[in-house]
Short mmCIF file of C-alpha atoms in Angstrom, two decimals:
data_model
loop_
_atom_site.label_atom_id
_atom_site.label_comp_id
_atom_site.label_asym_id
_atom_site.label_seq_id
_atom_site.Cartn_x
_atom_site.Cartn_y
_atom_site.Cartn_z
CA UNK A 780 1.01 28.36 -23.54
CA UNK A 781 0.81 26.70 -20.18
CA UNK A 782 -2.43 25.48 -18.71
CA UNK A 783 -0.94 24.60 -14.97
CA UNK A 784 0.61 26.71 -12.94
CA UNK A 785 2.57 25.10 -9.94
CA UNK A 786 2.86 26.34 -6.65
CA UNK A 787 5.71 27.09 -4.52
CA UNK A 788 8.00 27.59 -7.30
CA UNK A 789 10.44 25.74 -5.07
CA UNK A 790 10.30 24.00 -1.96
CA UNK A 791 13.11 23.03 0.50
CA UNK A 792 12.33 20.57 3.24
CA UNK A 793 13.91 18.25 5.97
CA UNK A 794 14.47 14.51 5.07
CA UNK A 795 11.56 12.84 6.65
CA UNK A 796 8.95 15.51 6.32
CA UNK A 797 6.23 15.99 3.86
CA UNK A 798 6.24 18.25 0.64
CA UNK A 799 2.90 19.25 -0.61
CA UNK A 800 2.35 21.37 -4.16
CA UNK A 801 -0.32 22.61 -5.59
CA UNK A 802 -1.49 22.86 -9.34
CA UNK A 803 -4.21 25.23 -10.90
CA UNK A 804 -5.38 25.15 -14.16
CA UNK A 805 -7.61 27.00 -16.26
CA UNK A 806 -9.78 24.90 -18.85
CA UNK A 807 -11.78 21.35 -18.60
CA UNK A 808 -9.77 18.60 -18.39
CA UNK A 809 -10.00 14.93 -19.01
CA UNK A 810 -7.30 14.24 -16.16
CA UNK A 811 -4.63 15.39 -14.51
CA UNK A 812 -1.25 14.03 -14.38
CA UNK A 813 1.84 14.59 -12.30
CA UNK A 814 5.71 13.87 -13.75
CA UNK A 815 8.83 14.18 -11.37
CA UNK A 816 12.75 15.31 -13.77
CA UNK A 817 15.44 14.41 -11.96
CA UNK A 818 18.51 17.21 -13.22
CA UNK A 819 19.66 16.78 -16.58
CA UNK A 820 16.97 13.76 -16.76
CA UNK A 821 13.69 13.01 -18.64
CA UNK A 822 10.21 13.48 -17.30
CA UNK A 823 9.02 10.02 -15.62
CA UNK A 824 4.96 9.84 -14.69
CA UNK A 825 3.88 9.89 -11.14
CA UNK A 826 0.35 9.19 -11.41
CA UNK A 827 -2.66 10.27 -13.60
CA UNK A 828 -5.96 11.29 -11.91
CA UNK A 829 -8.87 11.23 -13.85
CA UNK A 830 -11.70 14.35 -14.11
CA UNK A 831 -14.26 11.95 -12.15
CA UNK A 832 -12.19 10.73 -9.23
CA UNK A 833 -10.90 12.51 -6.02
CA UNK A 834 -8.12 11.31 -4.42
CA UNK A 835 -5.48 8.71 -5.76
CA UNK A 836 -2.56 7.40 -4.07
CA UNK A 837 0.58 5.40 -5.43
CA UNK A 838 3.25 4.48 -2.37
CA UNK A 839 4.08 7.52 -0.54
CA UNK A 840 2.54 10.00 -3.32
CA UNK A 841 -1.66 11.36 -2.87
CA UNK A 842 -2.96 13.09 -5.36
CA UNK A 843 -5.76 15.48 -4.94
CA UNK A 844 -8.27 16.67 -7.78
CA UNK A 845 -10.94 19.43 -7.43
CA UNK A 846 -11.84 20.51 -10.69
CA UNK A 847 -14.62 23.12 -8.80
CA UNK A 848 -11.84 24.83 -8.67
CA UNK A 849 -9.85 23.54 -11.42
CA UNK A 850 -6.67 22.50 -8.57
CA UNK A 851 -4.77 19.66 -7.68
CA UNK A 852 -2.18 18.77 -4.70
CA UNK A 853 0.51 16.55 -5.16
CA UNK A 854 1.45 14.89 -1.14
CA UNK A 855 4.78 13.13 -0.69
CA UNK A 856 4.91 11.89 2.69
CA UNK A 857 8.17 10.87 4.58
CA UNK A 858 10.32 11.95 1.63
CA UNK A 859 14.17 11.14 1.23
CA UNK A 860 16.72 12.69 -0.57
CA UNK A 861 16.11 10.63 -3.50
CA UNK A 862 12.61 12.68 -3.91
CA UNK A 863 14.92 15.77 -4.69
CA UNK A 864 13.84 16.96 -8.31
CA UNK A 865 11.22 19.23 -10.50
CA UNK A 866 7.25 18.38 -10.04
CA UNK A 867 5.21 18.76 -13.27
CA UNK A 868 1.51 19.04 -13.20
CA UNK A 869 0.13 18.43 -16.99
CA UNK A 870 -3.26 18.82 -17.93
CA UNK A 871 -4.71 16.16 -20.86
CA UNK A 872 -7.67 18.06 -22.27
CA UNK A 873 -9.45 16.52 -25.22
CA UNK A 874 -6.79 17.14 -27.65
CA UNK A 875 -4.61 14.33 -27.00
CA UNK A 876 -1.77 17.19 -26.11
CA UNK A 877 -0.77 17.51 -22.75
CA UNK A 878 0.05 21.04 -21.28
CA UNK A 879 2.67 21.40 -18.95
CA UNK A 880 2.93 23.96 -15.75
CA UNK A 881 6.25 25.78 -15.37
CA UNK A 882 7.30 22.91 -12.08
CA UNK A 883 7.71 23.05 -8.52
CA UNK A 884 12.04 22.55 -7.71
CA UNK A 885 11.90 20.13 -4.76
CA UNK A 886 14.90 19.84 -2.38
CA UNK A 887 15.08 17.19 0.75
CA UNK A 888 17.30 17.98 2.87
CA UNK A 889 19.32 14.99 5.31
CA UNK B 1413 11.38 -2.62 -24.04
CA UNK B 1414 14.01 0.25 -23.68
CA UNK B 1415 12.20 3.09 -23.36
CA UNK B 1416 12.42 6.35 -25.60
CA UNK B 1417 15.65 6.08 -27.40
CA UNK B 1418 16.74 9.98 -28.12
CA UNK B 1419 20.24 10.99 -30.27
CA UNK B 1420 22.45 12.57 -29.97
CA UNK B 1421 22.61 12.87 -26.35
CA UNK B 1422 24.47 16.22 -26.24
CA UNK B 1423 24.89 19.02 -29.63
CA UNK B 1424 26.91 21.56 -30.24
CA UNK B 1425 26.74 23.18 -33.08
CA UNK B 1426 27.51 26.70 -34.89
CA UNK B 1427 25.22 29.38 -35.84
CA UNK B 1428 23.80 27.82 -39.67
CA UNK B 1429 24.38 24.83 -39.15
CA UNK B 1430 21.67 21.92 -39.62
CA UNK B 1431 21.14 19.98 -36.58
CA UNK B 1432 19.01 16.89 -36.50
CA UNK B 1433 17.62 14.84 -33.64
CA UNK B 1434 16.19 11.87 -33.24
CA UNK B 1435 13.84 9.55 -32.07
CA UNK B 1436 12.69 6.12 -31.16
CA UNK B 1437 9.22 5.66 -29.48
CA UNK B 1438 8.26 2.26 -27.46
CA UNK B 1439 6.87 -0.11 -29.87
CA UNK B 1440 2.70 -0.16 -29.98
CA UNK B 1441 2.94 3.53 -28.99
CA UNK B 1442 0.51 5.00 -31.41
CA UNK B 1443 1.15 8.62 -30.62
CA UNK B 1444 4.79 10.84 -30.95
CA UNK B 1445 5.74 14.23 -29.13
CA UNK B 1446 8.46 16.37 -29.57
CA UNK B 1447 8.81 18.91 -26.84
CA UNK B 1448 11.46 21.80 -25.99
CA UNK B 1449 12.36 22.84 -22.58
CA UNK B 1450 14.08 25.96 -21.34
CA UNK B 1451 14.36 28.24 -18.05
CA UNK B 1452 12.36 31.04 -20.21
CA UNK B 1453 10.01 28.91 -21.55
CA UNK B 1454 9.37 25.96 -19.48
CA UNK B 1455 8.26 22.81 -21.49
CA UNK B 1456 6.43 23.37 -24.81
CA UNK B 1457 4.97 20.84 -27.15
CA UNK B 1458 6.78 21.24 -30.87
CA UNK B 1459 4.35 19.08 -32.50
CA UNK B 1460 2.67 15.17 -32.28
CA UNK B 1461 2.27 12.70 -34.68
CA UNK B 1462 -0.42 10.32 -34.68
CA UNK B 1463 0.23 7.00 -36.35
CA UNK B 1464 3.30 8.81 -38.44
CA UNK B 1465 0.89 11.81 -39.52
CA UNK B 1466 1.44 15.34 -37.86
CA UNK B 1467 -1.89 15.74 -36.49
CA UNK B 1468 -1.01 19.13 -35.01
CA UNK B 1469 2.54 21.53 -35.29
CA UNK B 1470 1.30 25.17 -33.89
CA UNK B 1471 4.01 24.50 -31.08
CA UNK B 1472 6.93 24.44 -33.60
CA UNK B 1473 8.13 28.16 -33.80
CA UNK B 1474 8.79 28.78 -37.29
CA UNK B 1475 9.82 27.14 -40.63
CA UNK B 1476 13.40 26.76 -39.78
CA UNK B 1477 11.96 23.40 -38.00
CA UNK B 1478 10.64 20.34 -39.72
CA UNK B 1479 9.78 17.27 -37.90
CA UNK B 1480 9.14 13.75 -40.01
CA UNK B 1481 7.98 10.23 -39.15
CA UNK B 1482 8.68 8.22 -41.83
CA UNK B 1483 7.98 4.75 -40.04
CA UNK B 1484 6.57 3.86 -36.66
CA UNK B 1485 9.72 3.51 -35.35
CA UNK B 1486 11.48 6.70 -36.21
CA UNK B 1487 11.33 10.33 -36.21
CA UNK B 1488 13.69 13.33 -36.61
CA UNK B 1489 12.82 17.53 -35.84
CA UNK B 1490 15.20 19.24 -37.84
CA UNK B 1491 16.59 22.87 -37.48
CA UNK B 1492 17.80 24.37 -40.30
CA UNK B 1493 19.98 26.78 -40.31
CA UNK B 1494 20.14 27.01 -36.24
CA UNK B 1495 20.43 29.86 -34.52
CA UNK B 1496 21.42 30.87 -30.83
CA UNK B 1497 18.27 30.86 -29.36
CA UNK B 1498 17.61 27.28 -30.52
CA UNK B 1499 19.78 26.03 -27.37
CA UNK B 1500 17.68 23.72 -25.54
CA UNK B 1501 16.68 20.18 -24.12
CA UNK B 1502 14.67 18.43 -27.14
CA UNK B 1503 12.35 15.66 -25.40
CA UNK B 1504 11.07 13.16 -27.71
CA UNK B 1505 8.33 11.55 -25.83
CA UNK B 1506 5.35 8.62 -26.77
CA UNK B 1507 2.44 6.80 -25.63
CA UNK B 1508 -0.49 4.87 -26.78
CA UNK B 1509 -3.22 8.27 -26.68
CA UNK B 1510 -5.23 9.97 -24.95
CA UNK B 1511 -5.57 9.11 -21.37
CA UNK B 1512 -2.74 7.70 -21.02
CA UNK B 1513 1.05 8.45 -19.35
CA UNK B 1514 3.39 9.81 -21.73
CA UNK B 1515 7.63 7.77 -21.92
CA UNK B 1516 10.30 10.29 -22.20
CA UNK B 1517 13.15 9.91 -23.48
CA UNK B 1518 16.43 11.13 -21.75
CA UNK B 1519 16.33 13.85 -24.06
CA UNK B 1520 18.79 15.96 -26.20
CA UNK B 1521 20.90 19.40 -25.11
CA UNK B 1522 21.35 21.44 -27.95
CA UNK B 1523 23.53 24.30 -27.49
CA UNK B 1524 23.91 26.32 -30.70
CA UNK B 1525 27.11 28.69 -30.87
#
């Protein structure tokens, strides 16, 4: 079953702007992390928050964690058409499995 | 190192048929996932092997699939006999535990007539 849920299902936005999606999740976690699939392509990590920290940022990606609320946010700023793919939250309990949301379809427009 | 090494690439098969796919995780990597993706379904974890052992296969849907890991450097998820609504990606994926990113690999479309 899947522990994240992403939010929009799918976003479409101008080259240049920012694309923000959201994560929720439903049990304790040990950390959050965030994979980006490409079409007919592999998942490749993003970044990995852990339960104790905030905020995280790598390059043009910030990563929000609230686990009050058991949510994340995933910020790209100034995306390209490059950043056109699927956004994965997965959730790394204390199992050593990582859960999977169904994805958030990203499409930059030029 | 090269990453996740996944074959076949691309499977077609008929209805009975065995199908097996395989795997090479990044050498170190401790821990082994098998996952299956699908527009119904979304990404679901098959089963993960921890130092060659299956530590835990509730994800793998019934006893038509077997998944081994002989050696540290290999593993295969079998489907025997195949049916239809086996027709998926098959992501082989590793990493060194817990708390830490998991490689894909470029996975394997199996499309079962």
């Amino acid at each position: 079953s899947q522990q994240g849920e992403e939010d929009p299902q799918a976003l479409s936005i101008q080259e240049g702007e920012n694309a923000t999606m959201n994560c929720s999740y439903k049990t304790s976690i040990n950390n959050l992390q965030w994979y980006r699939q490409n079409s007919g392509r592999g998942l490749v990590h993003l970044i990995l928050i852990r339960s104790n920290e905030r905020e995280k940022h790598s390059g043009r990606l910030r990563v929000t964690l609230d686990t009050s609320k058991k949510s994340s946010s995933l910020l790209i700023t100034a995306s390209r058409a490059a950043d056109t793919a699927s956004y994965f939250c997965a959730t790394d309990g204390n199992d050593y499995k990582l859960s999977f949301g169904a994805g958030t379809t990203v499409t930059v427009r030029a | 190192d090269a990453g996740v090494i996944q074959s076949p690439r691309h499977e077609v098969t008929e209805m009975g048929q065995e199908v097996t796919l395989r795997c090479k995780p990044i050498s170190g990597h401790d821990y082994l996932f098998w996952y299956r993706q699908t527009m119904m379904r979304g990404l679901e974890l098959l089963i993960y092997f921890n130092n060659n052992v299956p530590i835990d296969d509730s994800g793998m849907p019934e006893d038509r699939f077997s998944a081994k890991m002989p050696n540290a450097s290999f593993s295969t998820l079998k489907i025997q006999p195949s049916e239809p609504r086996d027709s998926a990606v098959y992501f082989c994926a590793s990493n060194e535990g817990s708390g830490h990113e998991q490689f894909f690999g470029p996975g394997t479309r199996l499309t079962v007539l």
